[in-house]
XYZ file of C-alpha atoms in Angstrom:
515
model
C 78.312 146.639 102.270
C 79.055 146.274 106.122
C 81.453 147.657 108.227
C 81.570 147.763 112.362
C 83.898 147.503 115.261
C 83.585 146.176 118.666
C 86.100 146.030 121.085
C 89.590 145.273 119.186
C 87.412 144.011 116.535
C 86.590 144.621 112.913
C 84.712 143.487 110.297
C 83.512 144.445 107.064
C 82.678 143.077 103.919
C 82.213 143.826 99.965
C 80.143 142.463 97.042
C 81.424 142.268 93.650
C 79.359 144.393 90.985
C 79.152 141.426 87.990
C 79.844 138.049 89.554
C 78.202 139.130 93.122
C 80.787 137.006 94.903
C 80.743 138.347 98.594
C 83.767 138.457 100.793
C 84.035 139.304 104.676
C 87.102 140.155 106.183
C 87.611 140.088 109.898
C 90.260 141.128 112.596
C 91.005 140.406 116.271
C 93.873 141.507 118.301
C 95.273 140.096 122.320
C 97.493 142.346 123.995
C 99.428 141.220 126.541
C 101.552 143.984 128.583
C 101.422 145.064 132.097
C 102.380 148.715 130.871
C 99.702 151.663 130.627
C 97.843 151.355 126.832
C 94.506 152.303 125.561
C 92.933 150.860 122.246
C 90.753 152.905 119.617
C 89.126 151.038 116.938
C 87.762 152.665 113.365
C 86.510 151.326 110.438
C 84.977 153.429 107.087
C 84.139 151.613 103.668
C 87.539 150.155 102.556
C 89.366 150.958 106.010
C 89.714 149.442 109.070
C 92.128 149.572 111.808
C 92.869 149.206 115.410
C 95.415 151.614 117.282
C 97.446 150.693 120.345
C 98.837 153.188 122.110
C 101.569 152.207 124.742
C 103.296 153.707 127.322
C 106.388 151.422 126.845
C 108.704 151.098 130.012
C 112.124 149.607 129.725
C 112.463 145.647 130.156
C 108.547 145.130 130.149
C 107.616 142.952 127.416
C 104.691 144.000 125.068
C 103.128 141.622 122.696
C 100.273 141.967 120.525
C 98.306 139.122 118.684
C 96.424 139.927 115.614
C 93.668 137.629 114.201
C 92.455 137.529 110.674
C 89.682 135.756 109.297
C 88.519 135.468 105.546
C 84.693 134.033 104.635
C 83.762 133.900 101.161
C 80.395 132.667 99.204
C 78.645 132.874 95.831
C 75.565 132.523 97.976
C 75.604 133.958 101.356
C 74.626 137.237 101.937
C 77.741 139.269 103.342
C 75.637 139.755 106.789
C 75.687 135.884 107.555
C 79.629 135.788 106.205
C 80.383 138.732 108.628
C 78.368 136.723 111.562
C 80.650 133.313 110.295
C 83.755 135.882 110.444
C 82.654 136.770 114.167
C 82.300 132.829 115.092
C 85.797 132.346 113.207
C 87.348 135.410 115.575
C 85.738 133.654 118.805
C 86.855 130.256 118.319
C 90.547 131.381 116.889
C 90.780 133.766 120.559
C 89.917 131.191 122.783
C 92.346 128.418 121.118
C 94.905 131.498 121.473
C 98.085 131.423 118.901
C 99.246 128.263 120.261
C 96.514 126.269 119.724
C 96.768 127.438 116.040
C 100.075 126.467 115.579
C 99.633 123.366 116.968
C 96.673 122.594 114.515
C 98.690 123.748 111.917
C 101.632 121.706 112.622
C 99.362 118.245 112.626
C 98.135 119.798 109.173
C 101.236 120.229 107.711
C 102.706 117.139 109.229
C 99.813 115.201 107.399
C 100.483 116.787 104.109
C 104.380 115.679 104.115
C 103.331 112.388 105.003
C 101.049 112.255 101.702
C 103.061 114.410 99.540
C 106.665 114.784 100.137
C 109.420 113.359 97.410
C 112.671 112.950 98.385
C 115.703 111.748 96.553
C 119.314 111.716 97.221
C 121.840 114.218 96.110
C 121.120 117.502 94.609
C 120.134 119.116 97.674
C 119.469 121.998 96.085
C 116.858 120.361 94.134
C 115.585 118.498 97.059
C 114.554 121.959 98.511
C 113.087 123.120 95.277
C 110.895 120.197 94.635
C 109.480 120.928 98.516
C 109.543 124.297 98.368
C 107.574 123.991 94.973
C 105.037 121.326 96.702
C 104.442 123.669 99.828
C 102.998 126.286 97.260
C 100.942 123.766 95.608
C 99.455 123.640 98.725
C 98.716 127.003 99.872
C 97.151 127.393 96.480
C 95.238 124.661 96.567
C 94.205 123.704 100.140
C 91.035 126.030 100.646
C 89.940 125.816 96.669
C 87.385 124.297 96.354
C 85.100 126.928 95.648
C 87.294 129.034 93.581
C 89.410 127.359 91.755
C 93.226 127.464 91.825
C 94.810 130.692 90.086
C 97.705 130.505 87.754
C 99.646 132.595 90.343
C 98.266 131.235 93.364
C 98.147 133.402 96.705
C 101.244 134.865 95.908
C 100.855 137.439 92.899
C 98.744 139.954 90.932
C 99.710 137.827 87.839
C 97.182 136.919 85.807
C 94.475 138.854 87.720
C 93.731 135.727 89.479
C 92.447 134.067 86.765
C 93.073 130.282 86.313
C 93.643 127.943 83.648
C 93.880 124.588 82.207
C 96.721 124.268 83.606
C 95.188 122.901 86.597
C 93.358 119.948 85.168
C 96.531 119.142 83.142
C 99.527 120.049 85.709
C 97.807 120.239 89.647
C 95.197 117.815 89.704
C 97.210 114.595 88.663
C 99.476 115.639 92.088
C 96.773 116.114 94.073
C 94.346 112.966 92.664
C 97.042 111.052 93.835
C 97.799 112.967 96.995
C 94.510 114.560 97.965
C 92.246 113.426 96.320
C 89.176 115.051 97.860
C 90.525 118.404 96.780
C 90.643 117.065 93.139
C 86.655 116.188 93.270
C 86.148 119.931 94.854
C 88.155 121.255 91.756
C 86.138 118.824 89.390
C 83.108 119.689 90.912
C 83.476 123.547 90.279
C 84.068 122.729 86.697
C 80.800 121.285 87.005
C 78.847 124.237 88.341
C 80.530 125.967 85.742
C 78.907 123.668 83.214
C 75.921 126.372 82.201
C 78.752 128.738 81.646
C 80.310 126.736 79.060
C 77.271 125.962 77.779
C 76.074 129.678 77.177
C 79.630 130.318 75.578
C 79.151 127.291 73.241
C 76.183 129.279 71.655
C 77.748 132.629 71.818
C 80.432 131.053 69.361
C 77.846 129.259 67.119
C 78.447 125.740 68.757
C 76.793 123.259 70.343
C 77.184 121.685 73.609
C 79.352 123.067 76.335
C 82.641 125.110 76.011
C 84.975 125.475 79.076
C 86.185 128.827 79.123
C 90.736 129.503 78.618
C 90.759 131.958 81.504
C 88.003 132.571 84.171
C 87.684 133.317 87.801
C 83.854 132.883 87.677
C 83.190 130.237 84.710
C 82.557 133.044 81.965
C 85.680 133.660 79.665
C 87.577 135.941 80.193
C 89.780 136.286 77.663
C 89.346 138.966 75.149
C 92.110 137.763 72.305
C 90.507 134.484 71.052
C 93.109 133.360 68.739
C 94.714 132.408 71.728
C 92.443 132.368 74.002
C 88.657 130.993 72.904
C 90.531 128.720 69.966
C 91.957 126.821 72.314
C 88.976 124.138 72.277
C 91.282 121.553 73.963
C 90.017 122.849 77.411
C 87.225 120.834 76.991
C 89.388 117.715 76.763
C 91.788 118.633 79.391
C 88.515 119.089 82.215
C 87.499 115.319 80.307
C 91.617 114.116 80.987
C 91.284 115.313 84.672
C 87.629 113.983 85.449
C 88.823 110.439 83.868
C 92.060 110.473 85.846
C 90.543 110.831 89.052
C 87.564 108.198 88.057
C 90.433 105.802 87.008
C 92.795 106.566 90.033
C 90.052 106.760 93.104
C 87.211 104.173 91.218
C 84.519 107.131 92.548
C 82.105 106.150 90.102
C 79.476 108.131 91.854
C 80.897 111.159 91.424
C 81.119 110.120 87.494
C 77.467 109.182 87.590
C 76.312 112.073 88.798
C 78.480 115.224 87.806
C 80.511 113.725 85.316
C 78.792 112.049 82.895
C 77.356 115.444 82.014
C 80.397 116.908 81.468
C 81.163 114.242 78.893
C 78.008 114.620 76.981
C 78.294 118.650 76.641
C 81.925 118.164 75.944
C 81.532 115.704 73.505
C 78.685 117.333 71.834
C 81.150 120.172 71.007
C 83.542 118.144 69.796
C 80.864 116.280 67.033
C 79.442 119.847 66.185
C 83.028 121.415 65.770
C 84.509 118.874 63.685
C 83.352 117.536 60.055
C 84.252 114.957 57.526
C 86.541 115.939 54.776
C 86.381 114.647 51.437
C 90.512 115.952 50.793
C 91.318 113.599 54.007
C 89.494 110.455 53.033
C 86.337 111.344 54.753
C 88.133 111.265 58.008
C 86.565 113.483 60.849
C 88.544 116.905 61.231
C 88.694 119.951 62.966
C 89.552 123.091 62.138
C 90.441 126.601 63.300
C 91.452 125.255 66.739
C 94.767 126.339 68.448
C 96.210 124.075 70.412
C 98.259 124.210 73.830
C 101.110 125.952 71.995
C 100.303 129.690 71.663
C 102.515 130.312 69.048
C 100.375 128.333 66.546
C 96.926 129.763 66.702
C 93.957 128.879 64.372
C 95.280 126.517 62.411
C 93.705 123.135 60.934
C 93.915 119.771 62.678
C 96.289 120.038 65.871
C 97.507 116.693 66.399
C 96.955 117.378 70.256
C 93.694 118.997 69.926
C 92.231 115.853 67.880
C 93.650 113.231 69.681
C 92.266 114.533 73.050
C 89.000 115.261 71.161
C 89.226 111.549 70.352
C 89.988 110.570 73.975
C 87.035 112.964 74.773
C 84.213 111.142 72.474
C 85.615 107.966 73.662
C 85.215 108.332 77.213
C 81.662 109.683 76.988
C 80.444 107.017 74.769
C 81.752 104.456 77.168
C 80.667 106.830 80.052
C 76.910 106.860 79.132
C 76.593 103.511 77.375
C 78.016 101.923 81.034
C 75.395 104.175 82.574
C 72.738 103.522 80.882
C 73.585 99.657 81.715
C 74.689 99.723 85.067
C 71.943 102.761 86.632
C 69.416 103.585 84.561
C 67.332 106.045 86.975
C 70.703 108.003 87.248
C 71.358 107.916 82.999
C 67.287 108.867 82.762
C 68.199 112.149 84.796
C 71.278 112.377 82.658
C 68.803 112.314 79.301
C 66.651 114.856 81.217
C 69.470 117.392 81.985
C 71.428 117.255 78.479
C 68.501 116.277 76.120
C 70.510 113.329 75.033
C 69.262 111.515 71.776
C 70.645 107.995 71.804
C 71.702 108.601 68.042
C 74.059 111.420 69.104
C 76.050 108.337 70.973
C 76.592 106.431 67.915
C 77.646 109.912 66.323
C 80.238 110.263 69.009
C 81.368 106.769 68.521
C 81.672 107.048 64.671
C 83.981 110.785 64.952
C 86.234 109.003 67.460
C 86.939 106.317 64.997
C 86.948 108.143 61.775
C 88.992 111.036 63.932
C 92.002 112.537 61.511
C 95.275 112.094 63.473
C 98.075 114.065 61.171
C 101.281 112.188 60.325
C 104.000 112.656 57.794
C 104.847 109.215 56.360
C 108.394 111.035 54.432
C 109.455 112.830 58.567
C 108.393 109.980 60.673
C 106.613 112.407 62.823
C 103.015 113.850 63.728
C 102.806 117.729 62.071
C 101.712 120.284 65.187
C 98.805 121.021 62.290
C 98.310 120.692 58.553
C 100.778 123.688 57.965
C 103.351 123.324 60.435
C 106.093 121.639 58.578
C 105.625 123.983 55.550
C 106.466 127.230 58.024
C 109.561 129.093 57.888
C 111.985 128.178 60.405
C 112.765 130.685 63.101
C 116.617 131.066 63.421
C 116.782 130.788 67.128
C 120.309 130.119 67.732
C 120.673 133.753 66.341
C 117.834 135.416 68.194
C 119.798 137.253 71.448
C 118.916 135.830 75.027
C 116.826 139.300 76.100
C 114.765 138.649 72.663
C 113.020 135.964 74.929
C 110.412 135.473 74.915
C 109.057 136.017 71.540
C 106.148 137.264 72.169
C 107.159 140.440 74.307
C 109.545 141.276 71.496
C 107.489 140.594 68.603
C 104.085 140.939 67.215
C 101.872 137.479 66.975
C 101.423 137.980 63.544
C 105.438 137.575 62.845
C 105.422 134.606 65.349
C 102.340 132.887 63.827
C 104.350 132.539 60.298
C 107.115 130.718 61.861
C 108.101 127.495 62.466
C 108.705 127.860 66.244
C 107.227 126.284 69.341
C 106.133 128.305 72.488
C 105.256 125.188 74.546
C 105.061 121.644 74.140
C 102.473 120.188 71.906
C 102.912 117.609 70.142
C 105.181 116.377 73.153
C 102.647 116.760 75.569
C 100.475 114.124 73.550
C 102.644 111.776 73.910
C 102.812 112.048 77.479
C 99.507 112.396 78.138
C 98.378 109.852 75.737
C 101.401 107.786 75.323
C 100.030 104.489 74.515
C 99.163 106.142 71.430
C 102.030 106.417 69.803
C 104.947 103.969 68.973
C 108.079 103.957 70.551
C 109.684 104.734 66.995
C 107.094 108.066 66.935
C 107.980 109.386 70.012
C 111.799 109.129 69.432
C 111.274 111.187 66.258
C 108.553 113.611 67.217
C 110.624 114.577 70.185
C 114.047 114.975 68.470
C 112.132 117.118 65.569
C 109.865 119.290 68.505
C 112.669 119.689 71.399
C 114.855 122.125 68.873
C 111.906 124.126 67.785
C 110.716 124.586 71.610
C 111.923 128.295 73.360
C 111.375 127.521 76.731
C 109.074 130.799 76.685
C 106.211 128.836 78.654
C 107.255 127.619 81.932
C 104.963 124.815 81.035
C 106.996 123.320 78.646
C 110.466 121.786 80.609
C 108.269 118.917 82.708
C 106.478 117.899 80.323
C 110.249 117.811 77.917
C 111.593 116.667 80.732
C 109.533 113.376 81.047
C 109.716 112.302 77.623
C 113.523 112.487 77.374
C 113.936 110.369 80.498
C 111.810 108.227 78.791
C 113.686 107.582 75.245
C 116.736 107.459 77.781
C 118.145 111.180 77.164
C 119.632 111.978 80.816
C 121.353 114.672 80.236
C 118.361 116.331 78.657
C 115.765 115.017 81.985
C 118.327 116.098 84.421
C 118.468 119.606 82.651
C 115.260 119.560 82.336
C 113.847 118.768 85.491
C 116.287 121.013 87.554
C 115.153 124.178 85.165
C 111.702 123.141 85.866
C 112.523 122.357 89.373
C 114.150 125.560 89.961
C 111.565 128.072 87.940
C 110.680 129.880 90.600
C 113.199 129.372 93.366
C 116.175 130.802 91.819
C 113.934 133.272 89.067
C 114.772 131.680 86.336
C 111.814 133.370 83.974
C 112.990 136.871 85.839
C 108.954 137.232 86.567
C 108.753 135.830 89.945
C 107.701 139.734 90.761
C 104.077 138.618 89.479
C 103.344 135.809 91.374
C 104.682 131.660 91.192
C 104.265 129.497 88.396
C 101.876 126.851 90.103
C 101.479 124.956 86.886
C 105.415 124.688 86.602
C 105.369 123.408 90.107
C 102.646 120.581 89.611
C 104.883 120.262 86.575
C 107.653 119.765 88.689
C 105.705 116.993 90.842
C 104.784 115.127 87.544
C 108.995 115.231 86.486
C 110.127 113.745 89.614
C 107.135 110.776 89.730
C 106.693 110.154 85.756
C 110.115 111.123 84.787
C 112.529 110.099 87.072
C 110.672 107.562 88.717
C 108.887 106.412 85.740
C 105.180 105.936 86.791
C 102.676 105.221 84.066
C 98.915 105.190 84.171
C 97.945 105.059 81.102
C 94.265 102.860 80.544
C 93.912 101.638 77.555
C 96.939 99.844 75.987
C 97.568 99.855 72.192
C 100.096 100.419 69.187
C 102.238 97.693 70.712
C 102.861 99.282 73.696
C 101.479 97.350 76.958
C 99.378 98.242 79.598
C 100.935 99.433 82.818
């Protein structure tokens, strides 16, 4: 849209065609030499550069300082980003490089202080867990407005497109560590809320349905049997939203952007599922797939339901406290969403009639109705460059085996561990853990955790120093396309749930007590 020069300056800037997000780029340069040079500057649509041309002489230093500046908006135009881009350029000039570095430095200084883990022995570990936290924090630092991509800054991976991995594997590090960039990341969920909305109706639904993979809130995922199906992104924005509410008591920011986001979530959740005579009238849903990919579609994923349930339960407590506690704030609630009372009590009855899958003759929860009836996949006979399945193999051959892409089940039980019995997470874990390829580099923290838990060390320390070492040492082979930020929030959540053995769990039940 714009492009200029002045002096050693440039700036221009662009305007995506669909999403109209704007971006201005801008570049200074100092030279500092007391031999001959002159300077020309050009810039054309997608091109600009500054030349320096020197007449060098020997043993006179020359050094050149370049300046870049990035402004972005949804609602700027890209004349006042380029005019934010010159202020940028001004202030960064006069501070000089020094004044950067030292800003920097107290930055980065503050961050350790917050953030760092240390441990003894396993240095090599010790440099992975900080080398994985650093990234964590160049993705996450400046985005607020857009989200944190599965790659990061550092990759084409993915297109830039991000996840739930971040409510389920980032924000937990950084609710506890930075907590104001968790309500910026919570907060663009919620001006994503019409989105979700408009994709509820476009697949028949009601309510609001968080989109698998989006830059700007639309999906944008074009295989939904592993993509759209995955309904449990609703929950996890619900598991992240309630985590920070229970870990930083910001009610406010509950009261007025989150109970919203409970209501359309839950709404979905009511209009999804239904109450099946051949389960005792209990509250199902099916033709979900849950968080492991090589499942898709299938009926009553124990994940997907018990989140669901965790979902329904939080917004009827959400609203009915609202409605108690502020009622101007729950009237403008009712105003926004349309809420009927009734619908609450509808909520309230799905969460308790909810269908949670369990095989009284195993001793374990099924992945889905049809799980356990699958054909095993012989993995001990598959060769190592056969990994991972699904670059070797169509979906359709995957989705008739039994055979686990990324924890499931497992995750459950971390995330929602005081539902389950000691007893049921010994045996879901020893039945899962074989099935499990390793394909997603989700998978070993969440593995991890649970085995330190039922006291398998061998199995954490593997675990976590896999995890731990992901992207470090290459382990996927992949590193090419960008980090594996999930893996390294993942990596966060081994060291402080698994080794260290934090719990925060709210409500306590099934015997097991409350943290």
């Amino acid at each position: 849209e714009i492009h200029y020069v002045r002096d050693q300056r440039v700036l221009t800037s662009h305007v995506t065609h669909s999403s109209h997000m704007a971006l201005a780029c801008g570049i200074d340069h100092v030279i500092e030499t007391e031999c001959p040079y002159t300077c020309q500057a050009k810039s054309s649509n997608d091109v600009g550069k500054v030349v320096f041309s020197v007449d060098a002489q020997p043993g006179v230093p020359i050094r050149i300082t370049k300046y870049i500046t990035y402004q972005d908006s949804r609602r700027s135009s890209t004349e006042q980003l380029c005019e934010r881009g010159e202020r940028t350029l001004d202030r960064a000039v006069a501070h000089g490089f020094s004044g950067l570095l030292a800003s920097q430095r107290r930055f980065l200084d503050r961050f350790w202080a917050e953030s760092d883990i240390s441990f003894t022995g396993a240095a090599e570990l010790q440099q992975a867990i900080r080398f994985n936290l650093f990234h964590i924090l160049q993705a996450s630092a400046r985005a607020d407005r857009a989200g944190i991509p599965a790659k990061g800054l550092t990759g084409q991976g993915y297109e830039g497109h991000y996840f739930w991995d971040t409510e389920i594997y980032v924000l937990p590090f950084l609710i506890y560590t930075n907590p104001r960039v968790a309500r910026n990341l919570l907060e663009l969920r919620y001006k994503q809320l019409d989105h979700a909305r408009k994709r509820a109706r476009e697949v028949n639904q009601k309510g609001a349905l968080f989109p698998w993979r989006t830059i700007g809130g639309e999906e944008a995922s074009a295989y939904y049997a592993a993509g759209t199906a995955q309904y449990h992104i609703n929950a996890a924005v619900m598991y992240a939203l309630k985590k920070y509410v229970d870990v930083t008591g910001d009610l406010d920011f509950l009261e007025r952007r989150g109970a919203e986001i409970l209501v359309e979530t839950a709404r979905l959740w009511a209009d999804l599922g239904f109450y099946s005579e051949s389960k005792d009238g209990r509250f199902c849903i099916h033709g979900v797939t849950g968080p492991d990919e090589y499942n898709t579609v299938v009926n009553n994923n124990t994940y997907t339901n018990l989140m669901a349930r965790e979902n329904l339960r939080y917004a009827v407590t959400t609203v009915e406290n609202l409605r108690e506690r502020n009622p101007d704030r729950f009237t403008i609630v009712v105003d926004r969403t349309g809420l009927e009372l009734s619908e609450i009590q509808e909520w309230r009855q799905a969460a308790e009639r909810m269908y949670i899958p369990f095989d009284e003759a195993l001793g374990i929860h099924p992945q889905d109705d049809a799980f356990t009836e699958r054909e095993p996949w012989d993995l001990k006979n598959t060769p190592p460059d056969r990994f991972p399945l699904l670059l070797h193999h169509h979906p359709l051959v995957i989705y008739r085996h039994k055979v686990i892409k990324q924890a499931d089940v497992v995750l459950a039980m971390f995330l929602l561990g005081h539902e389950f019995t000691p007893e049921q997470i010994r045996r879901n874990f020893d039945y899962y853990d074989p099935l499990t390829t390793g394909d997603s580099s989700l998978s070993v923290s969440i593995q991890g955790i649970v085995a330190a838990e039922l006291g398998y060390r061998d199995k954490a320390r593997e675990y976590a120093v896999y995890g731990g070492m992901m992207d470090l040492a290459d382990v996927g082979g992949n590193v090419k396309d960008g980090l594996h930020i999930a893996s390294m929030g993942g990596t966060w959540r081994t060291m402080v749930y698994g080794l260290a053995g934090l719990r925060d769990w709210v409500r306590g039940i099934k015997g097991r007590k409350r943290p």
